Amino acid sequence: MITEPHPAPVHVRPTGPGPTPLVPLSSAADDSPTRER
């Protein structure tokens, strides 16, 4: 979705592939692959 570092929420980080170490494990394992893909 949003690839910018400033407006990007915690669950949607400007990374893209795979979960980020900056986000919680629950959000990264459940939201990242679902929202970013």
XYZ file of C-alpha atoms in Angstrom:
37
model
C 0.000 0.000 0.000
C 1.864 3.063 1.281
C 5.599 2.927 0.615
C 6.438 6.227 2.301
C 8.171 6.181 5.720
C 6.276 9.082 7.297
C 2.565 8.350 6.682
C 3.000 4.598 6.901
C 1.304 3.000 9.955
C 3.020 0.535 12.281
C 1.507 -2.542 10.634
C 2.229 -1.212 7.133
C 5.932 -0.524 6.914
C 7.715 0.462 3.645
C 9.413 -2.922 3.375
C 7.294 -5.030 1.069
C 8.739 -8.558 1.194
C 8.350 -10.361 4.504
C 7.665 -9.003 8.021
C 9.681 -6.158 9.549
C 11.637 -6.231 12.846
C 10.095 -2.831 13.638
C 6.555 -4.207 13.833
C 5.140 -6.557 16.495
C 5.262 -10.290 15.760
C 1.489 -10.625 15.808
C 1.004 -7.889 13.202
C 3.965 -8.904 11.067
C 2.899 -12.549 10.909
C -0.783 -11.819 10.317
C -1.103 -8.414 8.623
C 2.086 -7.883 6.624
C 1.734 -10.788 4.140
C -1.992 -10.123 3.860
C -2.075 -6.346 3.511
C 1.133 -5.782 1.548
C 0.546 -8.673 -0.865
